[in-house]
mmCIF file of C-alpha atoms in Angstrom:
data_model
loop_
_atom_site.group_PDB
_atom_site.id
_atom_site.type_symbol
_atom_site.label_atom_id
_atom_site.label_comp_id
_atom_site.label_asym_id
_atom_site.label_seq_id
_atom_site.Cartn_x
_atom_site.Cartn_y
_atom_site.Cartn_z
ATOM 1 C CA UNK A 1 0.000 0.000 0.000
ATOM 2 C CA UNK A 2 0.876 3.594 -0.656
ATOM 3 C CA UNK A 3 -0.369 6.453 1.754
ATOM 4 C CA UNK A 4 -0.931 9.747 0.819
ATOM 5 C CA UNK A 5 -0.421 12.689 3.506
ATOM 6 C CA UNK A 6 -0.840 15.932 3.660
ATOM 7 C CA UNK A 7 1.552 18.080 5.255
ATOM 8 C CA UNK A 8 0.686 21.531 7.270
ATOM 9 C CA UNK A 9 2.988 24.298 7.697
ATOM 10 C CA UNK A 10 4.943 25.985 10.633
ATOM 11 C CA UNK A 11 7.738 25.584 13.319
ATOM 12 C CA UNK A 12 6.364 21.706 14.200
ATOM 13 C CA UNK A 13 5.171 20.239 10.546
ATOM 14 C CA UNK A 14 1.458 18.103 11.228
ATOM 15 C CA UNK A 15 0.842 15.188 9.022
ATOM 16 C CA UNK A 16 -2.972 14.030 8.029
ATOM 17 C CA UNK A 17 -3.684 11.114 5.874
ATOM 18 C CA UNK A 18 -5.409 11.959 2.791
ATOM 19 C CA UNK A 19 -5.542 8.688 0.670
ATOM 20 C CA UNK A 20 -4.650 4.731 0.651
ATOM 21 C CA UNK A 21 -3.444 3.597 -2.978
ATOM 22 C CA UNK A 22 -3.076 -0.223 -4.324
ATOM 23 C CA UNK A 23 -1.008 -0.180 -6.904
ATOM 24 C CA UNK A 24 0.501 -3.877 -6.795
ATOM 25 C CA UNK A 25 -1.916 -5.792 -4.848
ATOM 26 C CA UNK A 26 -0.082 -7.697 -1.854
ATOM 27 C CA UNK A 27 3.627 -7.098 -2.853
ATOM 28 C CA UNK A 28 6.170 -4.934 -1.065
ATOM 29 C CA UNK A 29 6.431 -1.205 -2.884
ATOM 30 C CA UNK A 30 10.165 -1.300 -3.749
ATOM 31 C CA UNK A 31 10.306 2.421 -4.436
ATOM 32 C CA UNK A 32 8.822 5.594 -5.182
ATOM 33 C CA UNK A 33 9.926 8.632 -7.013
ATOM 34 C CA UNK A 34 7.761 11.555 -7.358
ATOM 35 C CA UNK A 35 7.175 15.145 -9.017
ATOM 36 C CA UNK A 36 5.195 17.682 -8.861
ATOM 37 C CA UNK A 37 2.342 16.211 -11.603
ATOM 38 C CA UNK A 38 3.440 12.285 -11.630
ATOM 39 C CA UNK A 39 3.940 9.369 -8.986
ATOM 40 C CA UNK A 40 6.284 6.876 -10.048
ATOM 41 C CA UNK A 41 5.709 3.385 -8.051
ATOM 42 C CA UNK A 42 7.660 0.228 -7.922
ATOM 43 C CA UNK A 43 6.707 -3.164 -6.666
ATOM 44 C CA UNK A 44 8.316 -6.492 -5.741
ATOM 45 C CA UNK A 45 5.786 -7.872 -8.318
ATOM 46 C CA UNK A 46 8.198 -6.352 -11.177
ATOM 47 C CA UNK A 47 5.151 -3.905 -11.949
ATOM 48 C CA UNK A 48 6.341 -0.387 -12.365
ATOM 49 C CA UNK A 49 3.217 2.235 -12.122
ATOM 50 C CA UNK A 50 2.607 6.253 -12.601
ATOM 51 C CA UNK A 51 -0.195 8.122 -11.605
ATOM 52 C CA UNK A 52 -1.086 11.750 -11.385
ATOM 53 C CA UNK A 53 -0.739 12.877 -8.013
ATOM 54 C CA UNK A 54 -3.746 14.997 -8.034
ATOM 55 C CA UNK A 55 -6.366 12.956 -9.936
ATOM 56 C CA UNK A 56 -4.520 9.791 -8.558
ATOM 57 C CA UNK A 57 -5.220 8.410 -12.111
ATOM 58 C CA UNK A 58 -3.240 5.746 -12.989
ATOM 59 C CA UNK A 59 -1.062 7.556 -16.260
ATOM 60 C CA UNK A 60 0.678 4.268 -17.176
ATOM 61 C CA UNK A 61 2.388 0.898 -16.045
ATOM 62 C CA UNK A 62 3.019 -2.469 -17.133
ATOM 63 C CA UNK A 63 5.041 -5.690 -15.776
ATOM 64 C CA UNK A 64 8.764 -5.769 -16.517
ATOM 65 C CA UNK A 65 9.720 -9.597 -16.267
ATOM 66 C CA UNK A 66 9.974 -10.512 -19.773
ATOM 67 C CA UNK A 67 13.178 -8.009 -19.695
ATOM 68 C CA UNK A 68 14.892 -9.636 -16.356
ATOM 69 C CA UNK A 69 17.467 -11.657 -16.505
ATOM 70 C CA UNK A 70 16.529 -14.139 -13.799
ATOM 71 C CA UNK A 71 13.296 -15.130 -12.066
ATOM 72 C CA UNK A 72 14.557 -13.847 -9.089
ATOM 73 C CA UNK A 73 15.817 -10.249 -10.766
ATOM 74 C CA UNK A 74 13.230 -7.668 -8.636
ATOM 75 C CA UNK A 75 12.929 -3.885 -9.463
ATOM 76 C CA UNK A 76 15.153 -1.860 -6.448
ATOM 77 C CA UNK A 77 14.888 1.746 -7.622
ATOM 78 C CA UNK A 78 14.003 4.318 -10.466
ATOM 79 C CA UNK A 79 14.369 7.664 -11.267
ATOM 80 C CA UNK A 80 11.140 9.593 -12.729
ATOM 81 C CA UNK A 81 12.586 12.362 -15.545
ATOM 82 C CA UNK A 82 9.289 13.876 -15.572
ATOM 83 C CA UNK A 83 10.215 17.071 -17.556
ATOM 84 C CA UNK A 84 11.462 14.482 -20.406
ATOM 85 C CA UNK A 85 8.625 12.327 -20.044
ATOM 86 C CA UNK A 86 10.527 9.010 -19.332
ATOM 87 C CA UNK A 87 11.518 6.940 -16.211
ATOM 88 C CA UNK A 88 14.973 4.920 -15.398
ATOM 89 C CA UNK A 89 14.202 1.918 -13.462
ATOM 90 C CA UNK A 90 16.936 0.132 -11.881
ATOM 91 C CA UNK A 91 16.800 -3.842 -11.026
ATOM 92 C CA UNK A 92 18.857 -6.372 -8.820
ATOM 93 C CA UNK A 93 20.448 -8.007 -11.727
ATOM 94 C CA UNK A 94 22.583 -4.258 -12.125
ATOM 95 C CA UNK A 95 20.224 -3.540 -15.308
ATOM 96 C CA UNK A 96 18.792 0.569 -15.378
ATOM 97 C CA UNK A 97 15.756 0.449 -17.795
ATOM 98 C CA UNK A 98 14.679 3.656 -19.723
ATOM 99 C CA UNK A 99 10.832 3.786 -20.115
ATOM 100 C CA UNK A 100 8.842 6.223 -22.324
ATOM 101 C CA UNK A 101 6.052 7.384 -20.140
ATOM 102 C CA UNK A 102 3.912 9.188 -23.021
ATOM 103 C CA UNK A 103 2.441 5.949 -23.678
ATOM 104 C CA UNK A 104 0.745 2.795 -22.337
ATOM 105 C CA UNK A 105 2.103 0.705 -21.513
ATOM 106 C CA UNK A 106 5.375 2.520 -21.854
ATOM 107 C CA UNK A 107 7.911 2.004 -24.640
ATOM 108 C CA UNK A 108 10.945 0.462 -23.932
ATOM 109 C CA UNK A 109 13.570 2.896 -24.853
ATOM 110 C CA UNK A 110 17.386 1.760 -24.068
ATOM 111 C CA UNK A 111 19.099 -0.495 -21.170
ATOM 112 C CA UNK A 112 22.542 0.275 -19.733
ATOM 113 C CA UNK A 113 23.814 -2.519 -18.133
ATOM 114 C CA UNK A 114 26.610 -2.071 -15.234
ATOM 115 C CA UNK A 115 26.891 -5.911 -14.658
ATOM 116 C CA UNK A 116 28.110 -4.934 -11.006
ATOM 117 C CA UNK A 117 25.690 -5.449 -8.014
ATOM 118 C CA UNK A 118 22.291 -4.218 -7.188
ATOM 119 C CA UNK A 119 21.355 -0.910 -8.208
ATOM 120 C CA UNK A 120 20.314 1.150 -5.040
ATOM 121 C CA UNK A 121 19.939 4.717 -6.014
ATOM 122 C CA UNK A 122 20.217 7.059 -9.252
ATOM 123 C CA UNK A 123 20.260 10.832 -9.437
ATOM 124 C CA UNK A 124 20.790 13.509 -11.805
ATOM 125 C CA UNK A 125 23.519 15.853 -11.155
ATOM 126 C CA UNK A 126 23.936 18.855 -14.206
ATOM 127 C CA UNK A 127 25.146 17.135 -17.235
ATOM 128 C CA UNK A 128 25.578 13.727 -15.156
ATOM 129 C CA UNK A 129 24.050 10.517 -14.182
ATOM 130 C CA UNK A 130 24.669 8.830 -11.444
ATOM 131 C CA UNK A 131 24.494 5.173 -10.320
ATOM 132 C CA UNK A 132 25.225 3.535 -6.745
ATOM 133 C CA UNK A 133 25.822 -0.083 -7.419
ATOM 134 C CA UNK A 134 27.414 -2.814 -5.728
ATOM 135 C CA UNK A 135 29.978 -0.829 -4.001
ATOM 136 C CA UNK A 136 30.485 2.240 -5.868
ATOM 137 C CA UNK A 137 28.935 4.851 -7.594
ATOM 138 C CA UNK A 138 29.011 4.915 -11.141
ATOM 139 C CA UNK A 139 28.988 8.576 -13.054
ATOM 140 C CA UNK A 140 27.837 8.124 -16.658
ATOM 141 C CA UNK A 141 26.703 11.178 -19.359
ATOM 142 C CA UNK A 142 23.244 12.137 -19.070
ATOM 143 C CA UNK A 143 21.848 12.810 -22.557
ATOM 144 C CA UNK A 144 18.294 13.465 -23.514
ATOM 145 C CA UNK A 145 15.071 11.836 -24.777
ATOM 146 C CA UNK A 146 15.849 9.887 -28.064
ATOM 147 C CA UNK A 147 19.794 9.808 -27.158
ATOM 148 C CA UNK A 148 19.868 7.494 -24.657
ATOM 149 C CA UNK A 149 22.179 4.885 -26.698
ATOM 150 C CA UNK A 150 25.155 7.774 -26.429
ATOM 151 C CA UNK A 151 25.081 7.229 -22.529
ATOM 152 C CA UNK A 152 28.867 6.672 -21.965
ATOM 153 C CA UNK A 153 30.875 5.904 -18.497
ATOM 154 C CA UNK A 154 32.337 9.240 -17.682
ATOM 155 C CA UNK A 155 34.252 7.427 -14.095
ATOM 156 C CA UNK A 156 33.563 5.708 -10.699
ATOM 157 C CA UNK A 157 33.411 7.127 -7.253
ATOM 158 C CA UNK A 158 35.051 4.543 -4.814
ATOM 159 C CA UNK A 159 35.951 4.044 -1.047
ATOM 160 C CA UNK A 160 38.928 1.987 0.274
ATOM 161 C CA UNK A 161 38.450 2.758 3.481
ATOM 162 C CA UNK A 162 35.634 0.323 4.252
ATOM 163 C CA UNK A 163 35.125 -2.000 6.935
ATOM 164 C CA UNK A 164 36.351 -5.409 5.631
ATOM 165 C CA UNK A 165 33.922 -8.322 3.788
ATOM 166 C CA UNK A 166 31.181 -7.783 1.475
ATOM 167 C CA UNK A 167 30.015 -4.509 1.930
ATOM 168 C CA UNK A 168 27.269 -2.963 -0.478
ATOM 169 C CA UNK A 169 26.446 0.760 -1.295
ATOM 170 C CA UNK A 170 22.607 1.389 -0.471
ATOM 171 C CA UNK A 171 21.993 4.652 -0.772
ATOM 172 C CA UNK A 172 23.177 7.755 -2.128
ATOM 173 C CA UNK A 173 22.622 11.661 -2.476
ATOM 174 C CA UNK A 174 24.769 14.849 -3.799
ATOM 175 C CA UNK A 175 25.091 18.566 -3.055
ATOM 176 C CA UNK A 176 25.143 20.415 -5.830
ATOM 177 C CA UNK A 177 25.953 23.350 -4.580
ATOM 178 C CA UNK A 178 29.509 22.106 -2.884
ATOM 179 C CA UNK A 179 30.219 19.727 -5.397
ATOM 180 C CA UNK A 180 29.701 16.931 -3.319
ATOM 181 C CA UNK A 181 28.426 13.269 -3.698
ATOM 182 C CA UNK A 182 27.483 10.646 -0.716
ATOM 183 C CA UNK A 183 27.041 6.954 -0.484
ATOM 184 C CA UNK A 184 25.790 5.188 2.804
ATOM 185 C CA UNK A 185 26.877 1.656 3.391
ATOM 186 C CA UNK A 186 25.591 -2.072 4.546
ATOM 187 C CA UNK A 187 28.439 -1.762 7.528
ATOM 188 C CA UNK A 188 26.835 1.514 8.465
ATOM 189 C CA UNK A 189 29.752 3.748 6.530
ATOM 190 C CA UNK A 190 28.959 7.142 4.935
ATOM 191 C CA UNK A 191 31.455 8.285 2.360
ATOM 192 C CA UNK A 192 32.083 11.922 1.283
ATOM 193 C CA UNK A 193 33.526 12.900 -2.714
ATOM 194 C CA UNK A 194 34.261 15.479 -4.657
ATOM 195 C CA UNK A 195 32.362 15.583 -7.790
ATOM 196 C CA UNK A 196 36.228 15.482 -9.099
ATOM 197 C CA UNK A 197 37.669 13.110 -7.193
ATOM 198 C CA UNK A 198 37.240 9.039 -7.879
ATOM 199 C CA UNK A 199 38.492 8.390 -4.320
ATOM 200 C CA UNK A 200 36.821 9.472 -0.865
ATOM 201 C CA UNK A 201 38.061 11.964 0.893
ATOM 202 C CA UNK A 202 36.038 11.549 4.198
ATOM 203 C CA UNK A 203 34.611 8.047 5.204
ATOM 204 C CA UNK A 204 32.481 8.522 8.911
ATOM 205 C CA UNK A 205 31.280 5.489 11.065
ATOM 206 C CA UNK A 206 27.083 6.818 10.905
ATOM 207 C CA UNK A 207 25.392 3.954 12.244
ATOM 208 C CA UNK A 208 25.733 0.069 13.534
ATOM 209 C CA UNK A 209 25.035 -0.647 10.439
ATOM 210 C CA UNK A 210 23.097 -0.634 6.901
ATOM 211 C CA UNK A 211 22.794 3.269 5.784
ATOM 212 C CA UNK A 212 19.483 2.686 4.368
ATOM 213 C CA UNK A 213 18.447 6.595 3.301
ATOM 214 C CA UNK A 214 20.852 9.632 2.963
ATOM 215 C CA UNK A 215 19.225 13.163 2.157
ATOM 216 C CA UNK A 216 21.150 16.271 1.715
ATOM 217 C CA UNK A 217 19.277 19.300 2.979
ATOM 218 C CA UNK A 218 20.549 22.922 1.344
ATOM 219 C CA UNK A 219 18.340 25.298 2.361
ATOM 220 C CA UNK A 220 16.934 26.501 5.738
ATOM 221 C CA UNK A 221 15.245 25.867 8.394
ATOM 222 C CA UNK A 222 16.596 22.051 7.824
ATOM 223 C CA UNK A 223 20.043 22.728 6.390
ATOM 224 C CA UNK A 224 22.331 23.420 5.347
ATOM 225 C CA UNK A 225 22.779 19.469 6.557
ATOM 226 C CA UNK A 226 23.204 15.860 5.667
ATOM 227 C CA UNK A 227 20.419 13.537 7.031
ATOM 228 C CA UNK A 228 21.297 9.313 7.513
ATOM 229 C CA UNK A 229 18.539 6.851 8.374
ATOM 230 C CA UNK A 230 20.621 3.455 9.370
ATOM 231 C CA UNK A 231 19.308 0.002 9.958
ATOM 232 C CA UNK A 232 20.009 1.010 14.035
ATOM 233 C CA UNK A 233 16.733 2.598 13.640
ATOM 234 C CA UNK A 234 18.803 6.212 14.238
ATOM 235 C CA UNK A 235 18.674 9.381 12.415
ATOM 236 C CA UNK A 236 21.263 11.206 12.801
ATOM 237 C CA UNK A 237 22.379 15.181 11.200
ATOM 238 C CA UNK A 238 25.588 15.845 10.060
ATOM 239 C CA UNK A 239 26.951 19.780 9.902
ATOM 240 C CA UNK A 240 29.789 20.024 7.032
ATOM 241 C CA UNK A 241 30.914 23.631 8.284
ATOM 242 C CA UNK A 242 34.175 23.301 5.578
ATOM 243 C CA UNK A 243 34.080 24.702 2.093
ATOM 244 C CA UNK A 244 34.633 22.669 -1.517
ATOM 245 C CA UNK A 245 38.474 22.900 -0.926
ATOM 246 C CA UNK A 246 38.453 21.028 2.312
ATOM 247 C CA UNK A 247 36.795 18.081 0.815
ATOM 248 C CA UNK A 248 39.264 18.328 -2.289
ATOM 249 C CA UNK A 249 42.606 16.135 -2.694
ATOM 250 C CA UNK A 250 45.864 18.058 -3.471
ATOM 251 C CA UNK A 251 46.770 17.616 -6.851
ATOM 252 C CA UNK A 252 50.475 17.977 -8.622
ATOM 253 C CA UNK A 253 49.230 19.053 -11.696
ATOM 254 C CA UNK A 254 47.836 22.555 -10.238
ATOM 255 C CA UNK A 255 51.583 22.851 -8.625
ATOM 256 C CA UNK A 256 52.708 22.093 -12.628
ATOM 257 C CA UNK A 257 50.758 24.711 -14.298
ATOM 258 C CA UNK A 258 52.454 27.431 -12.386
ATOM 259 C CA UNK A 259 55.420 26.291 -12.882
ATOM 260 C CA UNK A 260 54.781 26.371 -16.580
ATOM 261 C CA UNK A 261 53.183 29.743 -16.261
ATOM 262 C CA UNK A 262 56.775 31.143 -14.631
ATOM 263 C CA UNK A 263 58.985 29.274 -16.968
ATOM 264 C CA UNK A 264 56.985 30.986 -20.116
ATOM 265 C CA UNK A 265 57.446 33.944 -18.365
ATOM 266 C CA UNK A 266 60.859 33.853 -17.972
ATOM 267 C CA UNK A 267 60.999 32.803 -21.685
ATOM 268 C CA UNK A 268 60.059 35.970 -22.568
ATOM 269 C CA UNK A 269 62.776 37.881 -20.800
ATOM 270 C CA UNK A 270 65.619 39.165 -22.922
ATOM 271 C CA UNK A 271 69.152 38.687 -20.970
ATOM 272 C CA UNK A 272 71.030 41.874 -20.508
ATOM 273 C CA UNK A 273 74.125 41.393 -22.556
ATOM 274 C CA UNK A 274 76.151 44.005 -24.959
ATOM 275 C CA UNK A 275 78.252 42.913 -28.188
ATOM 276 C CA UNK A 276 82.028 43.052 -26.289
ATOM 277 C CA UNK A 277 80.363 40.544 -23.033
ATOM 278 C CA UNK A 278 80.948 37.591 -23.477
ATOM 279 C CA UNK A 279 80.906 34.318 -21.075
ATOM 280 C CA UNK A 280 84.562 33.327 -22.003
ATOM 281 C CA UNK A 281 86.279 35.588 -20.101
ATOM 282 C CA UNK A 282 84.927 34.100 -17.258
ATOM 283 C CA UNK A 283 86.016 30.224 -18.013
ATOM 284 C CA UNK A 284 89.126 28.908 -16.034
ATOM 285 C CA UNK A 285 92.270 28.880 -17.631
ATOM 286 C CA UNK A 286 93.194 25.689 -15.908
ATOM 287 C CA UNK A 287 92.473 22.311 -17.469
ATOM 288 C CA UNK A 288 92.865 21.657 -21.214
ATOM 289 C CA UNK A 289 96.094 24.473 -20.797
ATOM 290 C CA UNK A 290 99.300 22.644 -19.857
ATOM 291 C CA UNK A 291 100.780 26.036 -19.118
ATOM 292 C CA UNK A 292 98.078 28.220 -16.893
ATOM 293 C CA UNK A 293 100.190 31.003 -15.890
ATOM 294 C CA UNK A 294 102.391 31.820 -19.323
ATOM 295 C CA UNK A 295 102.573 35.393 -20.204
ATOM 296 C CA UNK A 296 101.146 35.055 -23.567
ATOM 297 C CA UNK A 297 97.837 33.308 -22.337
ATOM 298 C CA UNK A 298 95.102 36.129 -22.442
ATOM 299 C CA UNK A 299 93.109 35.145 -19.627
ATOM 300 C CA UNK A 300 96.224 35.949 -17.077
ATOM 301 C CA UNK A 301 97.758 39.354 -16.027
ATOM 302 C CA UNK A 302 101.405 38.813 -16.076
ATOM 303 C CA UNK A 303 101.769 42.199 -13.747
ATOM 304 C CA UNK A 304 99.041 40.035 -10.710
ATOM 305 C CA UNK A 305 101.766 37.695 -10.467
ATOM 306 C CA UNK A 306 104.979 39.929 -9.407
ATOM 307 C CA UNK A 307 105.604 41.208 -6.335
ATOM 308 C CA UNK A 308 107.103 44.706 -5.426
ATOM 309 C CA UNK A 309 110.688 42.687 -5.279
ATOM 310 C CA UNK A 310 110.716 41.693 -8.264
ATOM 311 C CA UNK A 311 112.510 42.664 -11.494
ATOM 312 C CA UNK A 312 111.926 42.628 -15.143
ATOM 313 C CA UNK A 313 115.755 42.644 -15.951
ATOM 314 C CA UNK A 314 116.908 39.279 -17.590
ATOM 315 C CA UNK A 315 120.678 39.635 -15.807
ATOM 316 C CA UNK A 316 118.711 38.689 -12.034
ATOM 317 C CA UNK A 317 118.554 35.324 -12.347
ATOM 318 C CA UNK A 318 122.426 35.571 -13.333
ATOM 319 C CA UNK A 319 123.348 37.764 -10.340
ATOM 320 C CA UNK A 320 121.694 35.173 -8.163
ATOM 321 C CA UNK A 321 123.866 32.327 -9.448
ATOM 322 C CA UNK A 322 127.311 33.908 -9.159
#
């Protein structure tokens, strides 16, 4: 069953139940993914449903088995592109089908297939798609109505620093605003990335265990603030005070670029030289010159090596010897 509330305004929010729907009979509702006009609705019963939300009409549906790839493949998620008029369902197998909701039953439109784990969670972030499967969130191109084939794998967002075993993503959400994406965990993990970054930056022990629901909050009175629902039965609210750089990873290449930027620079800087300068007469005189201190060698001043004893007459060394 599905129950519709109403919500009333103010400081403490009161809830009244307006309606009961029965969209798939006695099976568990998997998921549901809603907009301002259209309800989408999954079930364990591989039915996928949309209504309006005011009329409560059903709009379209139809059973997905046939495109399964085992008997015991179930729907787990979906994400309901109402401005395009289609709807991404994700499965247990790792299968995201795209629906055309202008009809129905709806018309099948493309599959991407990760081949990796359950998908829990999709959402659209700007030009991107993403997918939290199996342990990791996948980022793929997100192209519009008609161009769905020309989906491509853009990168991954993963987490070493896990608690060891089989651990599963189940849940995701992003910030927009700070450029941030995060995953909750089956060991009760919640991992913080930049939108840039393939590795996490921050991974925080939330809960006992299985992150079930993450919601990021933006705006006031309720954020800004990350929300986590865990398997503990907690909720608890996380403040993340620091900006985009804090939850960035220092990268060489920035360091590179400015060293580029100086060496052009430099480049361009004429050396101060005249036409009689020249770096020879700085060389030493000693190595590939048997005779460093002869008179006729240019580099050496024949007058630096006397002292104030000392003749230039030829007959000294003659006197000496007598």
């Amino acid at each position: 069953k599905i129950e519709v509330h109403a919500i009333s305004g103010g400081q403490s929010p009161q809830t009244s139940r307006k309606a009961v729907l029965e969209l798939h009979h006695k099976s568990p509702v998997t998921h549901l993914a809603a907009s301002p006009r259209r309800l989408l609705s999954l079930g364990f019963d591989t039915a996928m449903r949309v209504i309006d939300v005011r009329s409560r009409e059903l709009l379209c549906g139809g059973r997905l088995i046939r495109r399964l790839k085992n008997e015991s493949d179930y729907l787990t998620c979906g994400h309901l592109d109402d401005e395009a008029g289609r709807a991404f369902v994700g499965t247990s197998g790792g299968d995201v089908f795209v629906l055309d909701l202008s009809r129905n039953p709806p018309d099948f439109l493309h599959t991407l297939e990760l081949n990796a784990g359950s998908i829990a969670a999709m959402r659209v972030a700007g030009s991107h798609f993403l997918i939290a499967h199996a342990d990791c969130i996948t980022v793929m191109s997100f192209e519009g109505k008609g161009s769905e084939r020309r989906m491509i794998k853009l990168g991954c967002h993963r987490a070493k620093h896990l608690a060891d075993g089989d651990v599963s993503i189940l849940s995701m959400a992003v910030a927009p605003e700070r450029q941030l994406v995060f995953g909750g965990y089956s060991d009760g993990s919640v991992a913080i990335w930049s939108n840039r970054d393939g590795e996490a930056c921050i991974v925080l022990r939330a809960h006992q265990c299985d992150v079930t629901q993450i919601i990021w909050l933006g705006q006031e009175p309720w954020g800004p603030a990350l929300y986590t629902g865990g398997g503990d039965g907690k909720v608890t609210t996380w403040r993340l005070n620091a900006n985009e750089e804090d939850f960035t990873f220092w990268s060489p290449q920035t360091f590179g670029a400015e060293v580029s930027n100086i060496q052009a620079a430099a480049a361009t800087i004429a050396p101060i030289t005249s036409s009689n300068d020249t770096l020879a007469d700085f060389e030493p005189a000693f190595g590939n010159n048997p005779d460093a201190f002869r008179v006729a060698n240019p580099r050496v001043n024949p007058q630096a090596l006397r002292n104030a004893e000392e003749s230039d007459s030829d007959d000294d060394l003659a006197d000496a010897l007598r």
